């Protein structure tokens, strides 16, 4: 079960580590899946803290990868 849940984030990681704009974009999209999962489990009272951590980490990852893509596109446009 853990592998199935981890697969969407593990697939784009090698491309993102090499600085690929496409890899970072897909990492941002994959982090939105974890955001949706966190919102769904937030309605379970026993999982509220875990859901809050998942939501905050996924939003942070999405923001950082979106900023990277934006700055990389600006660098490419200035060349």
mmCIF file with all atom_site columns, C-alpha atoms in Angstrom:
data_model
loop_
_atom_site.group_PDB
_atom_site.id
_atom_site.type_symbol
_atom_site.label_atom_id
_atom_site.label_alt_id
_atom_site.label_comp_id
_atom_site.label_asym_id
_atom_site.label_entity_id
_atom_site.label_seq_id
_atom_site.pdbx_PDB_ins_code
_atom_site.Cartn_x
_atom_site.Cartn_y
_atom_site.Cartn_z
_atom_site.occupancy
_atom_site.B_iso_or_equiv
_atom_site.pdbx_formal_charge
_atom_site.auth_seq_id
_atom_site.auth_comp_id
_atom_site.auth_asym_id
_atom_site.auth_atom_id
_atom_site.pdbx_PDB_model_num
ATOM 1  C CA . UNK A 1 1  ? 0.000   0.000  0.000   1.00 0.00 ? 1  UNK A CA 1
ATOM 2  C CA . UNK A 1 2  ? 2.829   2.393  0.804   1.00 0.00 ? 2  UNK A CA 1
ATOM 3  C CA . UNK A 1 3  ? 4.407   1.838  -2.619  1.00 0.00 ? 3  UNK A CA 1
ATOM 4  C CA . UNK A 1 4  ? 1.143   2.632  -4.384  1.00 0.00 ? 4  UNK A CA 1
ATOM 5  C CA . UNK A 1 5  ? 0.774   5.852  -2.407  1.00 0.00 ? 5  UNK A CA 1
ATOM 6  C CA . UNK A 1 6  ? 4.425   6.812  -2.931  1.00 0.00 ? 6  UNK A CA 1
ATOM 7  C CA . UNK A 1 7  ? 4.593   6.114  -6.652  1.00 0.00 ? 7  UNK A CA 1
ATOM 8  C CA . UNK A 1 8  ? 3.141   9.444  -7.904  1.00 0.00 ? 8  UNK A CA 1
ATOM 9  C CA . UNK A 1 9  ? 5.847   11.390 -6.074  1.00 0.00 ? 9  UNK A CA 1
ATOM 10 C CA . UNK A 1 10 ? 8.690   8.979  -6.864  1.00 0.00 ? 10 UNK A CA 1
ATOM 11 C CA . UNK A 1 11 ? 8.233   8.983  -10.647 1.00 0.00 ? 11 UNK A CA 1
ATOM 12 C CA . UNK A 1 12 ? 9.120   12.670 -11.334 1.00 0.00 ? 12 UNK A CA 1
ATOM 13 C CA . UNK A 1 13 ? 11.856  12.921 -8.670  1.00 0.00 ? 13 UNK A CA 1
ATOM 14 C CA . UNK A 1 14 ? 14.829  11.898 -10.881 1.00 0.00 ? 14 UNK A CA 1
ATOM 15 C CA . UNK A 1 15 ? 13.924  14.485 -13.520 1.00 0.00 ? 15 UNK A CA 1
ATOM 16 C CA . UNK A 1 16 ? 13.332  17.120 -10.857 1.00 0.00 ? 16 UNK A CA 1
ATOM 17 C CA . UNK A 1 17 ? 16.718  16.435 -9.259  1.00 0.00 ? 17 UNK A CA 1
ATOM 18 C CA . UNK A 1 18 ? 18.387  17.066 -12.628 1.00 0.00 ? 18 UNK A CA 1
ATOM 19 C CA . UNK A 1 19 ? 16.653  20.450 -12.836 1.00 0.00 ? 19 UNK A CA 1
ATOM 20 C CA . UNK A 1 20 ? 14.219  19.562 -15.597 1.00 0.00 ? 20 UNK A CA 1
ATOM 21 C CA . UNK A 1 21 ? 11.367  22.042 -15.912 1.00 0.00 ? 21 UNK A CA 1
ATOM 22 C CA . UNK A 1 22 ? 9.020   19.278 -17.005 1.00 0.00 ? 22 UNK A CA 1
ATOM 23 C CA . UNK A 1 23 ? 10.028  17.130 -14.017 1.00 0.00 ? 23 UNK A CA 1
ATOM 24 C CA . UNK A 1 24 ? 9.389   19.968 -11.595 1.00 0.00 ? 24 UNK A CA 1
ATOM 25 C CA . UNK A 1 25 ? 6.029   20.656 -13.215 1.00 0.00 ? 25 UNK A CA 1
ATOM 26 C CA . UNK A 1 26 ? 4.964   17.031 -12.813 1.00 0.00 ? 26 UNK A CA 1
ATOM 27 C CA . UNK A 1 27 ? 6.226   17.090 -9.231  1.00 0.00 ? 27 UNK A CA 1
ATOM 28 C CA . UNK A 1 28 ? 3.934   20.060 -8.602  1.00 0.00 ? 28 UNK A CA 1
ATOM 29 C CA . UNK A 1 29 ? 0.989   18.215 -10.141 1.00 0.00 ? 29 UNK A CA 1
ATOM 30 C CA . UNK A 1 30 ? 1.754   15.087 -8.105  1.00 0.00 ? 30 UNK A CA 1
ATOM 31 C CA . UNK A 1 31 ? 1.871   17.115 -4.897  1.00 0.00 ? 31 UNK A CA 1
ATOM 32 C CA . UNK A 1 32 ? -1.679  18.266 -5.606  1.00 0.00 ? 32 UNK A CA 1
ATOM 33 C CA . UNK A 1 33 ? -2.765  14.618 -5.429  1.00 0.00 ? 33 UNK A CA 1
ATOM 34 C CA . UNK A 1 34 ? -1.374  14.482 -1.905  1.00 0.00 ? 34 UNK A CA 1
ATOM 35 C CA . UNK A 1 35 ? -3.196  17.714 -1.071  1.00 0.00 ? 35 UNK A CA 1
ATOM 36 C CA . UNK A 1 36 ? -6.492  16.163 -2.157  1.00 0.00 ? 36 UNK A CA 1
ATOM 37 C CA . UNK A 1 37 ? -5.724  13.033 -0.135  1.00 0.00 ? 37 UNK A CA 1
ATOM 38 C CA . UNK A 1 38 ? -4.969  15.178 2.916   1.00 0.00 ? 38 UNK A CA 1
ATOM 39 C CA . UNK A 1 39 ? -8.254  17.047 2.584   1.00 0.00 ? 39 UNK A CA 1
ATOM 40 C CA . UNK A 1 40 ? -10.154 13.761 2.328   1.00 0.00 ? 40 UNK A CA 1
ATOM 41 C CA . UNK A 1 41 ? -8.565  12.255 5.445   1.00 0.00 ? 41 UNK A CA 1
ATOM 42 C CA . UNK A 1 42 ? -8.953  15.526 7.357   1.00 0.00 ? 42 UNK A CA 1
ATOM 43 C CA . UNK A 1 43 ? -12.576 14.615 7.988   1.00 0.00 ? 43 UNK A CA 1
ATOM 44 C CA . UNK A 1 44 ? -11.520 11.632 10.084  1.00 0.00 ? 44 UNK A CA 1
ATOM 45 C CA . UNK A 1 45 ? -11.123 12.930 13.658  1.00 0.00 ? 45 UNK A CA 1
ATOM 46 C CA . UNK A 1 46 ? -8.322  10.475 14.447  1.00 0.00 ? 46 UNK A CA 1
ATOM 47 C CA . UNK A 1 47 ? -6.281  11.524 11.420  1.00 0.00 ? 47 UNK A CA 1
ATOM 48 C CA . UNK A 1 48 ? -6.628  15.300 11.726  1.00 0.00 ? 48 UNK A CA 1
ATOM 49 C CA . UNK A 1 49 ? -2.961  15.996 12.601  1.00 0.00 ? 49 UNK A CA 1
ATOM 50 C CA . UNK A 1 50 ? -1.635  13.650 9.955   1.00 0.00 ? 50 UNK A CA 1
ATOM 51 C CA . UNK A 1 51 ? -3.897  15.293 7.395   1.00 0.00 ? 51 UNK A CA 1
ATOM 52 C CA . UNK A 1 52 ? -2.730  18.756 8.433   1.00 0.00 ? 52 UNK A CA 1
ATOM 53 C CA . UNK A 1 53 ? 0.908   17.717 7.964   1.00 0.00 ? 53 UNK A CA 1
ATOM 54 C CA . UNK A 1 54 ? 0.180   16.160 4.582   1.00 0.00 ? 54 UNK A CA 1
ATOM 55 C CA . UNK A 1 55 ? -1.698  19.251 3.414   1.00 0.00 ? 55 UNK A CA 1
ATOM 56 C CA . UNK A 1 56 ? 1.029   21.646 4.535   1.00 0.00 ? 56 UNK A CA 1
ATOM 57 C CA . UNK A 1 57 ? 3.883   19.578 3.067   1.00 0.00 ? 57 UNK A CA 1
ATOM 58 C CA . UNK A 1 58 ? 2.089   19.085 -0.248  1.00 0.00 ? 58 UNK A CA 1
ATOM 59 C CA . UNK A 1 59 ? 1.278   22.781 -0.561  1.00 0.00 ? 59 UNK A CA 1
ATOM 60 C CA . UNK A 1 60 ? 4.874   23.650 0.300   1.00 0.00 ? 60 UNK A CA 1
ATOM 61 C CA . UNK A 1 61 ? 6.213   21.248 -2.330  1.00 0.00 ? 61 UNK A CA 1
ATOM 62 C CA . UNK A 1 62 ? 3.796   22.598 -4.913  1.00 0.00 ? 62 UNK A CA 1
ATOM 63 C CA . UNK A 1 63 ? 4.773   26.196 -4.144  1.00 0.00 ? 63 UNK A CA 1
ATOM 64 C CA . UNK A 1 64 ? 8.509   25.530 -4.269  1.00 0.00 ? 64 UNK A CA 1
ATOM 65 C CA . UNK A 1 65 ? 8.335   23.556 -7.504  1.00 0.00 ? 65 UNK A CA 1
ATOM 66 C CA . UNK A 1 66 ? 6.057   26.171 -9.108  1.00 0.00 ? 66 UNK A CA 1
ATOM 67 C CA . UNK A 1 67 ? 8.519   28.917 -8.154  1.00 0.00 ? 67 UNK A CA 1
ATOM 68 C CA . UNK A 1 68 ? 11.373  26.896 -9.631  1.00 0.00 ? 68 UNK A CA 1
ATOM 69 C CA . UNK A 1 69 ? 9.495   26.431 -12.906 1.00 0.00 ? 69 UNK A CA 1
ATOM 70 C CA . UNK A 1 70 ? 8.679   30.126 -13.044 1.00 0.00 ? 70 UNK A CA 1
ATOM 71 C CA . UNK A 1 71 ? 12.273  31.216 -12.446 1.00 0.00 ? 71 UNK A CA 1
ATOM 72 C CA . UNK A 1 72 ? 13.645  28.654 -14.899 1.00 0.00 ? 72 UNK A CA 1
ATOM 73 C CA . UNK A 1 73 ? 11.299  29.871 -17.625 1.00 0.00 ? 73 UNK A CA 1
ATOM 74 C CA . UNK A 1 74 ? 12.335  33.474 -16.940 1.00 0.00 ? 74 UNK A CA 1
ATOM 75 C CA . UNK A 1 75 ? 16.005  32.468 -17.235 1.00 0.00 ? 75 UNK A CA 1
ATOM 76 C CA . UNK A 1 76 ? 15.327  30.709 -20.528 1.00 0.00 ? 76 UNK A CA 1
ATOM 77 C CA . UNK A 1 77 ? 13.417  33.712 -21.867 1.00 0.00 ? 77 UNK A CA 1
ATOM 78 C CA . UNK A 1 78 ? 16.255  36.103 -21.015 1.00 0.00 ? 78 UNK A CA 1
ATOM 79 C CA . UNK A 1 79 ? 18.816  34.105 -23.030 1.00 0.00 ? 79 UNK A CA 1
#
